[in-house]
PDB file of C-alpha atoms in Angstrom:
ATOM      1  CA  MET A   1     112.008 113.549  91.450  1.00  0.00           C
ATOM      2  CA  HIS A   2     112.140 117.308  91.244  1.00  0.00           C
ATOM      3  CA  VAL A   3     109.539 119.178  89.095  1.00  0.00           C
ATOM      4  CA  ASP A   4     109.453 122.720  88.388  1.00  0.00           C
ATOM      5  CA  THR A   5     106.748 124.869  89.409  1.00  0.00           C
ATOM      6  CA  ILE A   6     105.923 125.796  85.212  1.00  0.00           C
ATOM      7  CA  THR A   7     106.459 122.254  84.339  1.00  0.00           C
ATOM      8  CA  MET A   8     103.795 121.244  87.417  1.00  0.00           C
ATOM      9  CA  GLN A   9     101.349 123.519  86.050  1.00  0.00           C
ATOM     10  CA  VAL A  10     101.365 122.713  82.257  1.00  0.00           C
ATOM     11  CA  LEU A  11     100.999 119.219  83.179  1.00  0.00           C
ATOM     12  CA  ARG A  12      97.957 119.777  85.768  1.00  0.00           C
ATOM     13  CA  TYR A  13      96.249 121.728  83.144  1.00  0.00           C
ATOM     14  CA  ALA A  14      97.305 118.993  80.306  1.00  0.00           C
ATOM     15  CA  LEU A  15      95.510 116.475  82.568  1.00  0.00           C
ATOM     16  CA  SER A  16      92.611 118.736  83.272  1.00  0.00           C
ATOM     17  CA  GLN A  17      91.919 119.150  79.320  1.00  0.00           C
ATOM     18  CA  VAL A  18      92.396 115.216  78.798  1.00  0.00           C
ATOM     19  CA  ALA A  19      89.200 114.888  81.243  1.00  0.00           C
ATOM     20  CA  ASP A  20      87.465 117.669  79.600  1.00  0.00           C
ATOM     21  CA  GLU A  21      87.863 116.496  76.278  1.00  0.00           C
ATOM     22  CA  MET A  22      86.186 113.180  77.341  1.00  0.00           C
ATOM     23  CA  GLY A  23      83.555 114.275  78.401  1.00  0.00           C
ATOM     24  CA  TYR A  24      83.336 116.724  75.741  1.00  0.00           C
ATOM     25  CA  THR A  25      83.253 113.531  73.364  1.00  0.00           C
ATOM     26  CA  MET A  26      80.943 112.265  75.381  1.00  0.00           C
ATOM     27  CA  VAL A  27      78.392 114.885  75.027  1.00  0.00           C
ATOM     28  CA  ARG A  28      79.039 115.372  71.343  1.00  0.00           C
ATOM     29  CA  THR A  29      78.677 111.668  70.518  1.00  0.00           C
ATOM     30  CA  SER A  30      75.721 111.106  72.950  1.00  0.00           C
ATOM     31  CA  ARG A  31      71.967 110.338  71.939  1.00  0.00           C
ATOM     32  CA  SER A  32      70.833 110.831  75.468  1.00  0.00           C
ATOM     33  CA  THR A  33      69.248 114.405  76.194  1.00  0.00           C
ATOM     34  CA  ILE A  34      70.746 113.805  80.009  1.00  0.00           C
ATOM     35  CA  ILE A  35      74.198 113.597  78.779  1.00  0.00           C
ATOM     36  CA  LYS A  36      73.955 115.934  75.436  1.00  0.00           C
ATOM     37  CA  GLU A  37      71.588 118.877  76.977  1.00  0.00           C
ATOM     38  CA  ILE A  38      72.229 118.597  80.880  1.00  0.00           C
ATOM     39  CA  MET A  39      75.769 117.318  80.788  1.00  0.00           C
ATOM     40  CA  ASP A  40      74.878 114.966  83.936  1.00  0.00           C
ATOM     41  CA  ILE A  41      78.547 113.606  83.573  1.00  0.00           C
ATOM     42  CA  THR A  42      82.215 113.897  84.432  1.00  0.00           C
ATOM     43  CA  CYS A  43      85.258 112.206  83.625  1.00  0.00           C
ATOM     44  CA  ALA A  44      88.868 111.907  85.564  1.00  0.00           C
ATOM     45  CA  VAL A  45      92.234 111.201  84.865  1.00  0.00           C
ATOM     46  CA  PHE A  46      93.873 108.833  88.014  1.00  0.00           C
ATOM     47  CA  ASP A  47      97.154 107.653  88.945  1.00  0.00           C
ATOM     48  CA  GLU A  48      98.329 103.940  88.434  1.00  0.00           C
ATOM     49  CA  LYS A  49      96.798 103.187  92.373  1.00  0.00           C
ATOM     50  CA  GLY A  50      93.624 104.804  91.483  1.00  0.00           C
ATOM     51  CA  ARG A  51      93.925 108.031  93.125  1.00  0.00           C
ATOM     52  CA  THR A  52      92.311 111.395  91.131  1.00  0.00           C
ATOM     53  CA  VAL A  53      94.939 113.417  89.202  1.00  0.00           C
ATOM     54  CA  ALA A  54      92.868 115.791  87.008  1.00  0.00           C
ATOM     55  CA  GLN A  55      88.931 115.952  86.802  1.00  0.00           C
ATOM     56  CA  ALA A  56      86.500 117.429  84.154  1.00  0.00           C
ATOM     57  CA  HIS A  57      84.515 120.823  84.900  1.00  0.00           C
ATOM     58  CA  HIS A  58      81.218 119.310  83.984  1.00  0.00           C
ATOM     59  CA  ALA A  59      79.324 118.007  87.183  1.00  0.00           C
ATOM     60  CA  PRO A  60      81.949 117.409  89.774  1.00  0.00           C
ATOM     61  CA  MET A  61      79.664 115.918  92.623  1.00  0.00           C
ATOM     62  CA  LEU A  62      79.357 113.060  90.551  1.00  0.00           C
ATOM     63  CA  LEU A  63      83.340 112.290  91.127  1.00  0.00           C
ATOM     64  CA  THR A  64      82.359 111.646  94.731  1.00  0.00           C
ATOM     65  CA  GLY A  65      82.250 107.618  94.373  1.00  0.00           C
ATOM     66  CA  PHE A  66      84.946 107.188  91.520  1.00  0.00           C
ATOM     67  CA  GLU A  67      88.150 106.872  93.970  1.00  0.00           C
ATOM     68  CA  ILE A  68      86.012 104.389  95.982  1.00  0.00           C
ATOM     69  CA  THR A  69      85.418 102.747  92.674  1.00  0.00           C
ATOM     70  CA  MET A  70      88.802 102.846  91.550  1.00  0.00           C
ATOM     71  CA  ARG A  71      89.633 100.939  94.762  1.00  0.00           C
ATOM     72  CA  GLU A  72      87.496  98.290  94.439  1.00  0.00           C
ATOM     73  CA  LEU A  73      88.282  98.167  90.464  1.00  0.00           C
ATOM     74  CA  ILE A  74      92.084  97.650  91.347  1.00  0.00           C
ATOM     75  CA  LYS A  75      91.448  95.023  94.068  1.00  0.00           C
ATOM     76  CA  LYS A  76      89.173  92.847  91.544  1.00  0.00           C
ATOM     77  CA  TYR A  77      91.279  93.338  88.428  1.00  0.00           C
ATOM     78  CA  PRO A  78      95.134  93.827  89.127  1.00  0.00           C
ATOM     79  CA  GLU A  79      97.246  94.775  86.820  1.00  0.00           C
ATOM     80  CA  SER A  80      98.284  91.071  85.519  1.00  0.00           C
ATOM     81  CA  THR A  81      94.989  90.834  84.337  1.00  0.00           C
ATOM     82  CA  LEU A  82      94.512  93.792  82.436  1.00  0.00           C
ATOM     83  CA  ASP A  83      95.455  94.451  78.882  1.00  0.00           C
ATOM     84  CA  ASP A  84      95.527  97.910  76.601  1.00  0.00           C
ATOM     85  CA  GLY A  85      92.338  98.468  75.437  1.00  0.00           C
ATOM     86  CA  ASP A  86      90.177  97.015  78.080  1.00  0.00           C
ATOM     87  CA  ILE A  87      87.473  98.890  79.318  1.00  0.00           C
ATOM     88  CA  ILE A  88      85.678  98.088  82.558  1.00  0.00           C
ATOM     89  CA  ILE A  89      81.603  99.142  83.316  1.00  0.00           C
ATOM     90  CA  SER A  90      79.733  99.283  86.372  1.00  0.00           C
ATOM     91  CA  ASN A  91      76.565 101.031  87.781  1.00  0.00           C
ATOM     92  CA  ASP A  92      77.025  98.704  91.030  1.00  0.00           C
ATOM     93  CA  PRO A  93      76.447 101.310  94.043  1.00  0.00           C
ATOM     94  CA  TYR A  94      77.745  98.477  96.304  1.00  0.00           C
ATOM     95  CA  MET A  95      81.183  98.946  94.482  1.00  0.00           C
ATOM     96  CA  GLY A  96      81.204 102.743  95.002  1.00  0.00           C
ATOM     97  CA  GLY A  97      78.467 103.741  92.385  1.00  0.00           C
ATOM     98  CA  GLN A  98      76.540 106.418  93.256  1.00  0.00           C
ATOM     99  CA  HIS A  99      73.108 104.903  92.348  1.00  0.00           C
ATOM    100  CA  ILE A 100      71.914 102.256  89.244  1.00  0.00           C
ATOM    101  CA  MET A 101      70.959 105.387  86.647  1.00  0.00           C
ATOM    102  CA  ASP A 102      74.955 106.744  86.929  1.00  0.00           C
ATOM    103  CA  VAL A 103      77.208 103.952  85.100  1.00  0.00           C
ATOM    104  CA  GLN A 104      80.805 104.151  85.383  1.00  0.00           C
ATOM    105  CA  THR A 105      83.403 103.123  82.771  1.00  0.00           C
ATOM    106  CA  PHE A 106      87.173 103.114  83.800  1.00  0.00           C
ATOM    107  CA  ALA A 107      90.440 101.981  81.402  1.00  0.00           C
ATOM    108  CA  PRO A 108      93.931 101.234  82.251  1.00  0.00           C
ATOM    109  CA  VAL A 109      96.749 103.574  80.418  1.00  0.00           C
ATOM    110  CA  PHE A 110      99.799 101.614  79.580  1.00  0.00           C
ATOM    111  CA  LEU A 111     103.433 102.871  78.859  1.00  0.00           C
ATOM    112  CA  LYS A 112     106.079 100.326  77.876  1.00  0.00           C
ATOM    113  CA  GLY A 113     103.630  97.364  79.450  1.00  0.00           C
ATOM    114  CA  LYS A 114     103.140  98.687  82.274  1.00  0.00           C
ATOM    115  CA  ILE A 115      99.861 100.455  83.719  1.00  0.00           C
ATOM    116  CA  ILE A 116     100.810 104.175  84.365  1.00  0.00           C
ATOM    117  CA  GLY A 117      97.411 105.717  85.288  1.00  0.00           C
ATOM    118  CA  TRP A 118      93.580 105.115  84.600  1.00  0.00           C
ATOM    119  CA  VAL A 119      91.028 107.315  82.831  1.00  0.00           C
ATOM    120  CA  GLY A 120      87.472 106.926  83.853  1.00  0.00           C
ATOM    121  CA  SER A 121      83.668 108.428  83.209  1.00  0.00           C
ATOM    122  CA  ILE A 122      80.108 108.328  84.711  1.00  0.00           C
ATOM    123  CA  ALA A 123      77.135 109.230  83.392  1.00  0.00           C
ATOM    124  CA  HIS A 124      73.647 109.630  84.116  1.00  0.00           C
ATOM    125  CA  HIS A 125      71.404 107.498  82.422  1.00  0.00           C
ATOM    126  CA  SER A 126      67.619 107.843  82.069  1.00  0.00           C
ATOM    127  CA  ASP A 127      66.854 104.529  82.513  1.00  0.00           C
ATOM    128  CA  MET A 128      67.724 101.459  82.944  1.00  0.00           C
ATOM    129  CA  GLY A 129      65.146  98.980  83.211  1.00  0.00           C
ATOM    130  CA  GLY A 130      63.318  99.073  87.106  1.00  0.00           C
ATOM    131  CA  ALA A 131      59.967  98.991  88.413  1.00  0.00           C
ATOM    132  CA  ALA A 132      59.337 102.770  87.534  1.00  0.00           C
ATOM    133  CA  PRO A 133      60.302 105.076  84.679  1.00  0.00           C
ATOM    134  CA  GLY A 134      63.937 106.605  85.649  1.00  0.00           C
ATOM    135  CA  GLY A 135      64.425 103.764  88.245  1.00  0.00           C
ATOM    136  CA  VAL A 136      63.304 105.896  91.491  1.00  0.00           C
ATOM    137  CA  ALA A 137      60.069 105.701  93.142  1.00  0.00           C
ATOM    138  CA  GLY A 138      58.245 105.472  96.478  1.00  0.00           C
ATOM    139  CA  GLY A 139      57.569 101.813  97.613  1.00  0.00           C
ATOM    140  CA  MET A 140      60.771 100.206  96.106  1.00  0.00           C
ATOM    141  CA  THR A 141      62.267  97.897  98.918  1.00  0.00           C
ATOM    142  CA  GLU A 142      65.014  96.244  96.978  1.00  0.00           C
ATOM    143  CA  ILE A 143      67.927  97.436  94.624  1.00  0.00           C
ATOM    144  CA  PHE A 144      66.702  95.106  91.813  1.00  0.00           C
ATOM    145  CA  MET A 145      63.595  97.325  91.454  1.00  0.00           C
ATOM    146  CA  GLU A 146      65.663 100.172  90.895  1.00  0.00           C
ATOM    147  CA  GLY A 147      66.888  98.377  87.391  1.00  0.00           C
ATOM    148  CA  ILE A 148      69.890  96.344  85.696  1.00  0.00           C
ATOM    149  CA  ARG A 149      72.889  96.139  88.383  1.00  0.00           C
ATOM    150  CA  LEU A 150      76.284  95.618  86.043  1.00  0.00           C
ATOM    151  CA  PRO A 151      78.606  94.495  88.370  1.00  0.00           C
ATOM    152  CA  MET A 152      82.271  95.179  87.652  1.00  0.00           C
ATOM    153  CA  VAL A 153      82.873  93.663  84.680  1.00  0.00           C
ATOM    154  CA  LYS A 154      84.886  94.046  81.249  1.00  0.00           C
ATOM    155  CA  LEU A 155      82.602  95.917  78.713  1.00  0.00           C
ATOM    156  CA  TYR A 156      85.930  95.250  75.960  1.00  0.00           C
ATOM    157  CA  ARG A 157      89.280  92.997  76.105  1.00  0.00           C
ATOM    158  CA  LYS A 158      92.007  94.123  74.078  1.00  0.00           C
ATOM    159  CA  ALA A 159      89.800  96.765  71.961  1.00  0.00           C
ATOM    160  CA  ARG A 160      87.321  94.196  71.284  1.00  0.00           C
ATOM    161  CA  LYS A 161      83.760  93.889  72.971  1.00  0.00           C
ATOM    162  CA  ALA A 162      83.590  91.481  75.090  1.00  0.00           C
ATOM    163  CA  ARG A 163      80.589  88.682  74.800  1.00  0.00           C
ATOM    164  CA  ARG A 164      79.567  88.889  78.492  1.00  0.00           C
ATOM    165  CA  SER A 165      76.399  89.076  80.287  1.00  0.00           C
ATOM    166  CA  SER A 166      76.361  88.956  83.818  1.00  0.00           C
ATOM    167  CA  LEU A 167      73.165  90.354  84.973  1.00  0.00           C
ATOM    168  CA  SER A 168      73.181  91.233  88.766  1.00  0.00           C
ATOM    169  CA  SER A 169      69.509  92.135  88.986  1.00  0.00           C
ATOM    170  CA  LYS A 170      68.687  88.116  88.998  1.00  0.00           C
ATOM    171  CA  ARG A 171      68.199  86.897  92.820  1.00  0.00           C
ATOM    172  CA  THR A 172      70.257  84.109  92.432  1.00  0.00           C
ATOM    173  CA  SER A 173      73.220  83.363  90.623  1.00  0.00           C
ATOM    174  CA  GLU A 174      71.672  80.470  89.232  1.00  0.00           C
ATOM    175  CA  TYR A 175      70.423  82.625  86.413  1.00  0.00           C
ATOM    176  CA  GLN A 176      73.030  84.379  85.742  1.00  0.00           C
ATOM    177  CA  ILE A 177      74.827  83.968  82.129  1.00  0.00           C
ATOM    178  CA  LYS A 178      78.135  82.753  82.700  1.00  0.00           C
ATOM    179  CA  PRO A 179      81.194  84.356  80.595  1.00  0.00           C
ATOM    180  CA  SER A 180      82.287  83.561  77.506  1.00  0.00           C
ATOM    181  CA  VAL A 181      85.010  84.805  75.466  1.00  0.00           C
ATOM    182  CA  ILE A 182      84.984  85.978  71.957  1.00  0.00           C
TER     183      ILE A 182
END
């Protein structure tokens, strides 16, 4: 399919604006000073394979882990397991996140029942309940000390809040709360 240069630029800037507006909405609605005042966030639009198509102009250095996380997400959640309105959340550094304080959310974008792309955001949080305020301090020897680690899980299913609690900060799976459906 051939797209002329003007159409390509219109689409490029429209998708960049989508990412920017996602970020401005996060800033406008946040109660966190890190998000509201420092704007330690960024957002992006991805194609159906998880490749970055457009990015916001907030804190682009946060984008480095996005595509790694998208690859992991697509492996864990094939299209057949996703619905319109699903939102997936994670802050797991072993799945592409940068550190526990950076919480990432992703949502598939559907057209006629097929995923045509993704939108995602990442926002730095001040504290995730670790051994030290802010989650970073000398002497920490395990990731569990930094705070709660959110595995890649659905926060919303079909636009309804999922009732699931899976605490990766627990050291063994016998302490994890198993998923339940609304």
